Amino acid sequence: MKYILAIESSCDDTSAAVMQEDFICLSNVTASQKVHEIYGGVVPELASRAHQQNILPVVEVALKEAGVKKEELSAIAFTRGPGLLGSLLVGVSFAKSMAQGLNIPIIDVNHLDAHVLAHFVKDNKEQEVPEFPYLCLLVSGGNTQIIKVESDSQMSILGKTIDDAAGETIDKAAKILSLPYPGGPHIDRLAKQGKVTLQFAKSHIKDYDYSFSGLKTSILYTLRDLLKENPDYIKENINDIACSVQEAVVNTLLFKFEKALKDTGIKTIALAGGVSANSLLRERFNLLGEKYGCRVFIPKFSYTTDNAAMVAVCAMFKYLRKDFADISLTAYAR
Ligand code: KG4
């Protein structure tokens, strides 16, 4: 049996996973960095330092949980980009030196491809995986894209945001509401007790592209005006505001995705990225799949945020076709 160790360090999570050649994930260990919370966003320099502290213990625990010795590894994979350069460099350097020490190949992985292919992470042999082609809605803190996935190595972006990402918009709204960073999970939680009471500006962008900057500004101005009338507006209506923001973001996301789905006639759809943890988006995505008679793939919560298991999937596809990276290769931010 072949085993791959994968490392993900593109932003503020240090993660390592061990995967078997049949795509069964034997371990997926992540150390999240709490250090950024007080700053209301990720501080790149602090992130790379925390990765340096976390990487060795995270890799050790991943190997131990998998019951695999480092000498049994066939390759080491790492996220090459996009992401924070300092953070990526920690993972890339670690993977290279460990692979050199063990005299095994390295495999570079694109972070966005990893999110899109996260549906191939298997926890057991029976688990179903998507067939190609499938249409993927990738929604994270930094990206919003509609991707036609033809194969593990052939993907085309049908639409993407021309400004802010969906996650960024939710986080910004959460910040206005004085919720902790990242705000997504808090908006989701509060929205469950609220109802839609506010309407925000809708964007009119061509084709399958998105724009969230107008929505962000609309949320800001709407609340500013309401606070002028009632300084306690946010305190008294926080659940309804959260619910209205969530509704606006999810509607925007699915409006374009549905258009792409109708036009392409693809019958398998998948959700990916950190925002795919959102309960309303998951529910509506399932309904959309039902409406068009599609097979729907929604990742387990542990595979929605940054994790090394999804990096291992991309790496395993590459390993099986002997697509290795050169030792001189380095990280890229964009
Ligand atoms: O993919 P991801 O882990 O990393 C980045 O791209 O940075 O996505 C993080 C994003 C954040 O914006 C976070 O607020 C959002 O995912 N998020 C959520 C939920 N959980 C995480 N947004 C809405 N509802 C959630 N339950």
mmCIF file of C-alpha atoms and ligand atoms in Angstrom:
data_model
loop_
_atom_site.group_PDB
_atom_site.id
_atom_site.type_symbol
_atom_site.label_atom_id
_atom_site.label_comp_id
_atom_site.label_asym_id
_atom_site.label_seq_id
_atom_site.Cartn_x
_atom_site.Cartn_y
_atom_site.Cartn_z
ATOM 1 C CA MET A 1 0.000 0.000 0.000
ATOM 2 C CA LYS A 2 1.219 3.518 -0.872
ATOM 3 C CA TYR A 3 0.831 6.406 1.571
ATOM 4 C CA ILE A 4 1.134 10.136 1.060
ATOM 5 C CA LEU A 5 1.664 12.782 3.706
ATOM 6 C CA ALA A 6 0.055 16.113 2.780
ATOM 7 C CA ILE A 7 0.654 19.497 4.375
ATOM 8 C CA GLU A 8 -1.588 22.569 4.180
ATOM 9 C CA SER A 9 -0.365 25.927 5.496
ATOM 10 C CA SER A 10 -1.783 28.509 3.083
ATOM 11 C CA CYS A 11 -3.503 30.753 5.617
ATOM 12 C CA ASP A 12 -4.058 30.359 9.348
ATOM 13 C CA ASP A 13 -4.549 26.603 9.771
ATOM 14 C CA THR A 14 -1.629 24.195 10.003
ATOM 15 C CA SER A 15 -2.848 20.832 8.793
ATOM 16 C CA ALA A 16 -1.346 17.445 7.951
ATOM 17 C CA ALA A 17 -3.050 14.349 6.582
ATOM 18 C CA VAL A 18 -2.062 10.831 5.642
ATOM 19 C CA MET A 19 -3.882 9.212 2.727
ATOM 20 C CA GLN A 20 -3.816 5.708 1.315
ATOM 21 C CA GLU A 21 -3.643 5.135 -2.444
ATOM 22 C CA ASP A 22 -7.361 4.198 -2.544
ATOM 23 C CA PHE A 23 -8.074 7.764 -1.295
ATOM 24 C CA ILE A 24 -8.979 6.616 2.204
ATOM 25 C CA CYS A 25 -7.939 9.314 4.633
ATOM 26 C CA LEU A 26 -6.165 7.789 7.630
ATOM 27 C CA SER A 27 -5.692 11.049 9.520
ATOM 28 C CA ASN A 28 -6.407 14.746 9.094
ATOM 29 C CA VAL A 29 -5.007 16.868 11.912
ATOM 30 C CA THR A 30 -5.414 20.637 12.051
ATOM 31 C CA ALA A 31 -4.086 23.232 14.484
ATOM 32 C CA SER A 32 -6.067 26.467 14.156
ATOM 33 C CA GLN A 33 -4.432 29.720 15.148
ATOM 34 C CA LYS A 34 -6.297 31.621 17.848
ATOM 35 C CA VAL A 35 -3.706 34.410 17.819
ATOM 36 C CA HIS A 36 -5.558 36.386 15.094
ATOM 37 C CA GLU A 37 -8.906 36.694 16.896
ATOM 38 C CA ILE A 38 -8.090 39.914 18.729
ATOM 39 C CA TYR A 39 -7.044 41.594 15.469
ATOM 40 C CA GLY A 40 -10.307 40.819 13.644
ATOM 41 C CA GLY A 41 -8.445 39.188 10.743
ATOM 42 C CA VAL A 42 -5.403 37.100 9.894
ATOM 43 C CA VAL A 43 -2.048 38.818 10.557
ATOM 44 C CA PRO A 44 0.371 37.264 8.010
ATOM 45 C CA GLU A 45 3.538 37.536 10.089
ATOM 46 C CA LEU A 46 1.879 35.966 13.125
ATOM 47 C CA ALA A 47 0.446 33.231 10.900
ATOM 48 C CA SER A 48 3.833 32.132 9.569
ATOM 49 C CA ARG A 49 5.340 32.086 13.051
ATOM 50 C CA ALA A 50 2.471 29.980 14.364
ATOM 51 C CA HIS A 51 2.891 27.568 11.413
ATOM 52 C CA GLN A 52 6.550 27.154 12.361
ATOM 53 C CA GLN A 53 5.556 26.203 15.896
ATOM 54 C CA ASN A 54 2.719 23.913 14.847
ATOM 55 C CA ILE A 55 4.035 22.051 11.850
ATOM 56 C CA LEU A 56 6.200 19.429 13.500
ATOM 57 C CA PRO A 57 3.697 18.361 16.184
ATOM 58 C CA VAL A 58 0.846 18.367 13.644
ATOM 59 C CA VAL A 59 2.786 16.103 11.252
ATOM 60 C CA GLU A 60 3.811 13.803 14.101
ATOM 61 C CA VAL A 61 0.226 13.433 15.311
ATOM 62 C CA ALA A 62 -1.035 12.851 11.743
ATOM 63 C CA LEU A 63 1.462 10.005 11.226
ATOM 64 C CA LYS A 64 0.711 8.541 14.642
ATOM 65 C CA GLU A 65 -3.074 8.660 14.159
ATOM 66 C CA ALA A 66 -2.689 7.041 10.744
ATOM 67 C CA GLY A 67 -0.435 4.322 12.168
ATOM 68 C CA VAL A 68 2.064 5.000 9.386
ATOM 69 C CA LYS A 69 5.817 5.363 9.931
ATOM 70 C CA LYS A 70 7.577 8.124 8.007
ATOM 71 C CA GLU A 71 9.727 5.480 6.276
ATOM 72 C CA GLU A 72 6.528 4.003 4.791
ATOM 73 C CA LEU A 73 5.610 7.247 2.959
ATOM 74 C CA SER A 74 5.790 7.279 -0.837
ATOM 75 C CA ALA A 75 5.620 11.053 -1.324
ATOM 76 C CA ILE A 76 5.092 14.310 0.528
ATOM 77 C CA ALA A 77 2.630 16.886 -0.779
ATOM 78 C CA PHE A 78 2.206 20.532 0.081
ATOM 79 C CA THR A 79 0.030 23.490 -0.843
ATOM 80 C CA ARG A 80 2.114 25.658 -3.132
ATOM 81 C CA GLY A 81 -0.393 28.520 -3.468
ATOM 82 C CA PRO A 82 -2.385 30.679 -3.598
ATOM 83 C CA GLY A 83 -2.207 31.948 -0.037
ATOM 84 C CA LEU A 84 -0.043 33.969 2.305
ATOM 85 C CA LEU A 85 3.529 33.690 1.097
ATOM 86 C CA GLY A 86 5.143 33.423 4.539
ATOM 87 C CA SER A 87 2.647 30.753 5.605
ATOM 88 C CA LEU A 88 3.048 28.752 2.405
ATOM 89 C CA LEU A 89 6.841 28.848 2.688
ATOM 90 C CA VAL A 90 6.706 27.056 6.037
ATOM 91 C CA GLY A 91 4.801 24.120 4.523
ATOM 92 C CA VAL A 92 6.847 24.044 1.314
ATOM 93 C CA SER A 93 10.206 24.110 3.138
ATOM 94 C CA PHE A 94 9.111 21.496 5.638
ATOM 95 C CA ALA A 95 7.825 19.152 2.920
ATOM 96 C CA LYS A 96 10.973 19.552 0.838
ATOM 97 C CA SER A 97 13.383 18.865 3.672
ATOM 98 C CA MET A 98 11.414 15.895 4.989
ATOM 99 C CA ALA A 99 11.162 14.420 1.477
ATOM 100 C CA GLN A 100 14.867 14.913 0.881
ATOM 101 C CA GLY A 101 15.663 13.217 4.178
ATOM 102 C CA LEU A 102 13.483 10.259 3.198
ATOM 103 C CA ASN A 103 14.574 10.328 -0.461
ATOM 104 C CA ILE A 104 11.004 10.399 -1.784
ATOM 105 C CA PRO A 105 9.305 12.728 -4.308
ATOM 106 C CA ILE A 106 7.400 15.913 -3.520
ATOM 107 C CA ILE A 107 4.059 16.913 -5.024
ATOM 108 C CA ASP A 108 2.799 20.489 -5.259
ATOM 109 C CA VAL A 109 -0.907 21.222 -4.955
ATOM 110 C CA ASN A 110 -2.984 24.266 -5.848
ATOM 111 C CA HIS A 111 -5.101 25.283 -2.862
ATOM 112 C CA LEU A 112 -8.246 25.977 -4.902
ATOM 113 C CA ASP A 113 -8.008 22.674 -6.784
ATOM 114 C CA ALA A 114 -7.793 21.011 -3.388
ATOM 115 C CA HIS A 115 -11.066 22.617 -2.233
ATOM 116 C CA VAL A 116 -12.773 21.589 -5.479
ATOM 117 C CA LEU A 117 -11.582 17.970 -5.186
ATOM 118 C CA ALA A 118 -12.298 17.658 -1.438
ATOM 119 C CA HIS A 119 -15.260 15.411 -2.356
ATOM 120 C CA PHE A 120 -12.833 12.601 -3.179
ATOM 121 C CA VAL A 121 -11.605 12.309 0.407
ATOM 122 C CA LYS A 122 -12.863 8.909 1.524
ATOM 123 C CA ASP A 123 -13.519 7.899 5.116
ATOM 124 C CA ASN A 124 -14.504 4.379 4.053
ATOM 125 C CA LYS A 125 -14.453 2.203 0.932
ATOM 126 C CA GLU A 126 -18.200 2.518 0.263
ATOM 127 C CA GLN A 127 -18.239 6.303 0.194
ATOM 128 C CA GLU A 128 -19.510 7.717 -3.086
ATOM 129 C CA VAL A 129 -17.513 10.308 -4.991
ATOM 130 C CA PRO A 130 -18.615 12.601 -7.838
ATOM 131 C CA GLU A 131 -18.353 11.629 -11.491
ATOM 132 C CA PHE A 132 -16.816 14.062 -13.945
ATOM 133 C CA PRO A 133 -17.911 16.519 -15.135
ATOM 134 C CA TYR A 134 -19.402 18.257 -12.123
ATOM 135 C CA LEU A 135 -20.211 21.876 -11.434
ATOM 136 C CA CYS A 136 -18.620 23.216 -8.274
ATOM 137 C CA LEU A 137 -19.518 26.324 -6.298
ATOM 138 C CA LEU A 138 -16.359 27.315 -4.460
ATOM 139 C CA VAL A 139 -17.043 29.798 -1.672
ATOM 140 C CA SER A 140 -14.347 30.721 0.781
ATOM 141 C CA GLY A 141 -13.000 33.740 2.629
ATOM 142 C CA GLY A 142 -10.996 34.819 -0.407
ATOM 143 C CA ASN A 143 -12.663 33.196 -3.433
ATOM 144 C CA THR A 144 -16.075 32.840 -5.023
ATOM 145 C CA GLN A 145 -16.059 30.789 -8.221
ATOM 146 C CA ILE A 146 -18.251 28.568 -10.360
ATOM 147 C CA ILE A 147 -16.022 25.832 -11.760
ATOM 148 C CA LYS A 148 -16.690 23.176 -14.354
ATOM 149 C CA VAL A 149 -14.628 20.212 -13.225
ATOM 150 C CA GLU A 150 -13.858 17.973 -16.229
ATOM 151 C CA SER A 151 -11.265 15.840 -14.460
ATOM 152 C CA ASP A 152 -8.862 16.118 -11.543
ATOM 153 C CA SER A 153 -6.497 18.130 -13.725
ATOM 154 C CA GLN A 154 -8.901 19.938 -16.032
ATOM 155 C CA MET A 155 -11.082 22.643 -14.575
ATOM 156 C CA SER A 156 -12.527 25.760 -16.135
ATOM 157 C CA ILE A 157 -13.747 28.783 -14.217
ATOM 158 C CA LEU A 158 -17.146 29.760 -15.625
ATOM 159 C CA GLY A 159 -17.636 32.676 -13.257
ATOM 160 C CA LYS A 160 -15.901 34.399 -10.390
ATOM 161 C CA THR A 161 -16.167 37.453 -8.205
ATOM 162 C CA ILE A 162 -14.862 40.642 -9.738
ATOM 163 C CA ASP A 163 -14.259 42.197 -6.312
ATOM 164 C CA ASP A 164 -14.937 40.778 -2.824
ATOM 165 C CA ALA A 165 -15.576 37.149 -1.958
ATOM 166 C CA ALA A 166 -18.776 35.867 -0.323
ATOM 167 C CA GLY A 167 -16.928 34.950 2.899
ATOM 168 C CA GLU A 168 -15.334 38.368 3.062
ATOM 169 C CA THR A 169 -18.785 39.971 2.784
ATOM 170 C CA ILE A 170 -20.184 37.869 5.609
ATOM 171 C CA ASP A 171 -17.115 38.563 7.761
ATOM 172 C CA LYS A 172 -17.416 42.298 7.083
ATOM 173 C CA ALA A 173 -21.098 42.295 8.073
ATOM 174 C CA ALA A 174 -20.184 40.370 11.230
ATOM 175 C CA LYS A 175 -17.567 42.991 12.046
ATOM 176 C CA ILE A 176 -20.169 45.760 11.755
ATOM 177 C CA LEU A 177 -22.255 43.746 14.221
ATOM 178 C CA SER A 178 -19.184 43.529 16.545
ATOM 179 C CA LEU A 179 -19.091 39.726 16.280
ATOM 180 C CA PRO A 180 -15.745 37.898 16.678
ATOM 181 C CA TYR A 181 -13.594 36.977 13.663
ATOM 182 C CA PRO A 182 -14.250 34.976 11.554
ATOM 183 C CA GLY A 183 -17.864 36.067 11.591
ATOM 184 C CA GLY A 184 -19.368 33.418 9.294
ATOM 185 C CA PRO A 185 -20.219 30.836 11.960
ATOM 186 C CA HIS A 186 -21.702 33.576 14.224
ATOM 187 C CA ILE A 187 -23.913 34.953 11.444
ATOM 188 C CA ASP A 188 -25.075 31.388 10.747
ATOM 189 C CA ARG A 189 -25.892 30.775 14.435
ATOM 190 C CA LEU A 190 -27.750 34.077 14.972
ATOM 191 C CA ALA A 191 -29.637 33.801 11.675
ATOM 192 C CA LYS A 192 -31.300 30.605 12.930
ATOM 193 C CA GLN A 193 -33.247 32.707 15.470
ATOM 194 C CA GLY A 194 -34.043 35.545 13.093
ATOM 195 C CA LYS A 195 -36.158 36.385 10.076
ATOM 196 C CA VAL A 196 -35.466 38.336 6.905
ATOM 197 C CA THR A 197 -36.440 41.952 7.610
ATOM 198 C CA LEU A 198 -33.914 43.909 5.518
ATOM 199 C CA GLN A 199 -33.387 44.055 1.780
ATOM 200 C CA PHE A 200 -29.988 45.026 0.410
ATOM 201 C CA ALA A 201 -28.849 46.196 -3.017
ATOM 202 C CA LYS A 202 -28.535 43.471 -5.658
ATOM 203 C CA SER A 203 -25.643 43.397 -8.102
ATOM 204 C CA HIS A 204 -26.179 43.134 -11.846
ATOM 205 C CA ILE A 205 -23.052 41.587 -13.263
ATOM 206 C CA LYS A 206 -22.887 39.843 -16.597
ATOM 207 C CA ASP A 207 -22.728 36.102 -17.254
ATOM 208 C CA TYR A 208 -21.776 33.940 -14.281
ATOM 209 C CA ASP A 209 -19.589 36.485 -12.503
ATOM 210 C CA TYR A 210 -20.254 37.822 -9.030
ATOM 211 C CA SER A 211 -19.814 41.170 -7.325
ATOM 212 C CA PHE A 212 -20.144 41.514 -3.568
ATOM 213 C CA SER A 213 -18.757 45.001 -3.002
ATOM 214 C CA GLY A 214 -22.170 46.636 -3.616
ATOM 215 C CA LEU A 215 -23.828 44.313 -1.132
ATOM 216 C CA LYS A 216 -21.117 45.068 1.429
ATOM 217 C CA THR A 217 -21.648 48.804 1.050
ATOM 218 C CA SER A 218 -25.417 48.394 1.095
ATOM 219 C CA ILE A 219 -25.250 46.504 4.410
ATOM 220 C CA LEU A 220 -23.011 49.218 5.857
ATOM 221 C CA TYR A 221 -25.229 52.134 4.720
ATOM 222 C CA THR A 222 -28.518 50.446 5.637
ATOM 223 C CA LEU A 223 -27.324 49.833 9.175
ATOM 224 C CA ARG A 224 -25.783 53.295 9.449
ATOM 225 C CA ASP A 225 -29.150 54.863 8.579
ATOM 226 C CA LEU A 226 -31.077 52.604 10.937
ATOM 227 C CA LEU A 227 -28.658 53.385 13.770
ATOM 228 C CA LYS A 228 -29.293 57.091 13.262
ATOM 229 C CA GLU A 229 -32.962 56.490 13.996
ATOM 230 C CA ASN A 230 -32.339 54.042 16.816
ATOM 231 C CA PRO A 231 -28.840 53.749 18.357
ATOM 232 C CA ASP A 232 -29.799 50.333 19.780
ATOM 233 C CA TYR A 233 -30.950 48.971 16.403
ATOM 234 C CA ILE A 234 -28.156 46.398 16.130
ATOM 235 C CA LYS A 235 -28.502 45.236 19.727
ATOM 236 C CA GLU A 236 -32.268 44.845 19.414
ATOM 237 C CA ASN A 237 -32.298 43.245 15.958
ATOM 238 C CA ILE A 238 -29.058 41.304 15.637
ATOM 239 C CA ASN A 239 -30.716 37.981 14.744
ATOM 240 C CA ASP A 240 -32.831 39.533 11.985
ATOM 241 C CA ILE A 241 -29.841 41.436 10.589
ATOM 242 C CA ALA A 242 -27.769 38.227 10.510
ATOM 243 C CA CYS A 243 -30.639 36.398 8.832
ATOM 244 C CA SER A 244 -31.062 39.162 6.216
ATOM 245 C CA VAL A 245 -27.323 39.248 5.426
ATOM 246 C CA GLN A 246 -27.167 35.472 5.102
ATOM 247 C CA GLU A 247 -30.233 35.430 2.854
ATOM 248 C CA ALA A 248 -28.748 38.095 0.569
ATOM 249 C CA VAL A 249 -25.392 36.310 0.225
ATOM 250 C CA VAL A 250 -26.924 32.862 -0.347
ATOM 251 C CA ASN A 251 -29.430 34.203 -2.892
ATOM 252 C CA THR A 252 -26.656 35.958 -4.807
ATOM 253 C CA LEU A 253 -24.512 32.819 -4.819
ATOM 254 C CA LEU A 254 -27.255 30.503 -6.002
ATOM 255 C CA PHE A 255 -28.788 32.833 -8.591
ATOM 256 C CA LYS A 256 -25.656 32.674 -10.771
ATOM 257 C CA PHE A 257 -24.967 29.046 -9.957
ATOM 258 C CA GLU A 258 -28.466 28.065 -11.083
ATOM 259 C CA LYS A 259 -27.934 29.957 -14.337
ATOM 260 C CA ALA A 260 -24.713 28.029 -14.974
ATOM 261 C CA LEU A 261 -26.389 24.764 -14.034
ATOM 262 C CA LYS A 262 -29.268 25.353 -16.457
ATOM 263 C CA ASP A 263 -26.959 26.387 -19.296
ATOM 264 C CA THR A 264 -24.461 23.544 -18.929
ATOM 265 C CA GLY A 265 -27.012 20.830 -18.182
ATOM 266 C CA ILE A 266 -24.495 19.160 -15.845
ATOM 267 C CA LYS A 267 -26.096 16.634 -13.517
ATOM 268 C CA THR A 268 -23.645 16.556 -10.600
ATOM 269 C CA ILE A 269 -23.103 19.567 -8.359
ATOM 270 C CA ALA A 270 -20.723 20.164 -5.486
ATOM 271 C CA LEU A 271 -20.161 22.803 -2.857
ATOM 272 C CA ALA A 272 -16.684 23.675 -1.572
ATOM 273 C CA GLY A 273 -14.755 26.136 0.607
ATOM 274 C CA GLY A 274 -15.188 27.539 4.108
ATOM 275 C CA VAL A 275 -18.578 29.170 3.484
ATOM 276 C CA SER A 276 -20.000 25.776 2.475
ATOM 277 C CA ALA A 277 -20.300 25.202 6.240
ATOM 278 C CA ASN A 278 -23.216 27.647 6.174
ATOM 279 C CA SER A 279 -26.450 25.863 7.032
ATOM 280 C CA LEU A 280 -28.740 27.920 4.769
ATOM 281 C CA LEU A 281 -26.401 27.508 1.797
ATOM 282 C CA ARG A 282 -26.238 23.743 2.378
ATOM 283 C CA GLU A 283 -30.029 23.499 2.608
ATOM 284 C CA ARG A 284 -30.682 25.612 -0.496
ATOM 285 C CA PHE A 285 -27.929 23.845 -2.472
ATOM 286 C CA ASN A 286 -29.628 20.522 -1.773
ATOM 287 C CA LEU A 287 -32.983 21.947 -2.900
ATOM 288 C CA LEU A 288 -31.402 23.245 -6.102
ATOM 289 C CA GLY A 289 -29.993 19.791 -6.781
ATOM 290 C CA GLU A 290 -33.438 18.265 -6.228
ATOM 291 C CA LYS A 291 -35.043 20.785 -8.585
ATOM 292 C CA TYR A 292 -32.698 19.845 -11.434
ATOM 293 C CA GLY A 293 -32.444 16.113 -10.628
ATOM 294 C CA CYS A 294 -28.730 16.392 -9.803
ATOM 295 C CA ARG A 295 -26.460 14.334 -7.570
ATOM 296 C CA VAL A 296 -25.366 16.709 -4.830
ATOM 297 C CA PHE A 297 -22.036 16.645 -2.979
ATOM 298 C CA ILE A 298 -21.618 18.755 0.130
ATOM 299 C CA PRO A 299 -18.430 18.251 2.143
ATOM 300 C CA LYS A 300 -18.357 17.117 5.753
ATOM 301 C CA PHE A 301 -17.730 20.092 8.057
ATOM 302 C CA SER A 302 -14.123 19.014 8.659
ATOM 303 C CA TYR A 303 -13.422 19.229 4.905
ATOM 304 C CA THR A 304 -15.038 22.636 4.342
ATOM 305 C CA THR A 305 -12.308 24.779 5.895
ATOM 306 C CA ASP A 306 -8.621 24.549 5.062
ATOM 307 C CA ASN A 307 -7.444 20.987 5.681
ATOM 308 C CA ALA A 308 -4.691 18.711 4.459
ATOM 309 C CA ALA A 309 -7.000 15.817 3.498
ATOM 310 C CA MET A 310 -8.149 17.715 0.414
ATOM 311 C CA VAL A 311 -4.500 18.468 -0.447
ATOM 312 C CA ALA A 312 -3.801 14.749 -0.159
ATOM 313 C CA VAL A 313 -6.546 14.001 -2.719
ATOM 314 C CA CYS A 314 -4.983 16.261 -5.367
ATOM 315 C CA ALA A 315 -1.589 14.836 -4.531
ATOM 316 C CA MET A 316 -2.806 11.244 -4.847
ATOM 317 C CA PHE A 317 -4.222 11.934 -8.314
ATOM 318 C CA LYS A 318 -0.845 13.419 -9.267
ATOM 319 C CA TYR A 319 1.100 10.604 -7.606
ATOM 320 C CA LEU A 320 -0.816 7.993 -9.577
ATOM 321 C CA ARG A 321 0.273 9.628 -12.835
ATOM 322 C CA LYS A 322 3.798 10.299 -11.477
ATOM 323 C CA ASP A 323 3.406 14.057 -11.701
ATOM 324 C CA PHE A 324 6.095 15.086 -9.217
ATOM 325 C CA ALA A 325 7.543 18.521 -8.463
ATOM 326 C CA ASP A 326 11.131 19.587 -8.754
ATOM 327 C CA ILE A 327 12.978 20.338 -5.525
ATOM 328 C CA SER A 328 13.755 23.859 -6.804
ATOM 329 C CA LEU A 329 10.066 24.750 -6.875
ATOM 330 C CA THR A 330 8.814 27.377 -4.429
ATOM 331 C CA ALA A 331 5.572 28.865 -3.122
ATOM 332 C CA TYR A 332 3.428 31.452 -4.895
ATOM 333 C CA ALA A 333 1.005 33.863 -3.243
ATOM 334 C CA ARG A 334 -1.323 34.314 -6.253
HETATM 335 O O1 KG4 B 1 -12.065 28.364 2.871
HETATM 336 P P1 KG4 B 1 -11.832 29.067 4.150
HETATM 337 O O2 KG4 B 1 -11.632 28.222 5.367
HETATM 338 O O3 KG4 B 1 -10.556 29.964 4.074
HETATM 339 C C1 KG4 B 1 -10.338 31.137 3.427
HETATM 340 O O4 KG4 B 1 -10.571 31.256 2.212
HETATM 341 O O5 KG4 B 1 -9.835 32.049 4.156
HETATM 342 O O6 KG4 B 1 -13.072 30.050 4.379
HETATM 343 C C2 KG4 B 1 -13.201 30.866 5.497
HETATM 344 C C3 KG4 B 1 -14.516 31.626 5.385
HETATM 345 C C4 KG4 B 1 -14.622 32.783 6.363
HETATM 346 O O7 KG4 B 1 -15.056 33.919 5.652
HETATM 347 C C5 KG4 B 1 -15.676 32.302 7.347
HETATM 348 O O8 KG4 B 1 -16.405 33.343 7.960
HETATM 349 C C6 KG4 B 1 -16.554 31.471 6.456
HETATM 350 O O9 KG4 B 1 -15.630 30.757 5.647
HETATM 351 N N1 KG4 B 1 -17.412 30.543 7.189
HETATM 352 C C7 KG4 B 1 -18.760 30.636 7.187
HETATM 353 C C8 KG4 B 1 -19.230 29.604 8.041
HETATM 354 N N2 KG4 B 1 -18.145 28.928 8.522
HETATM 355 C C9 KG4 B 1 -17.044 29.516 7.982
HETATM 356 N N3 KG4 B 1 -19.585 31.475 6.552
HETATM 357 C C10 KG4 B 1 -20.897 31.322 6.748
HETATM 358 N N4 KG4 B 1 -21.433 30.376 7.552
HETATM 359 C C11 KG4 B 1 -20.646 29.500 8.206
HETATM 360 N N5 KG4 B 1 -21.180 28.564 8.986
#
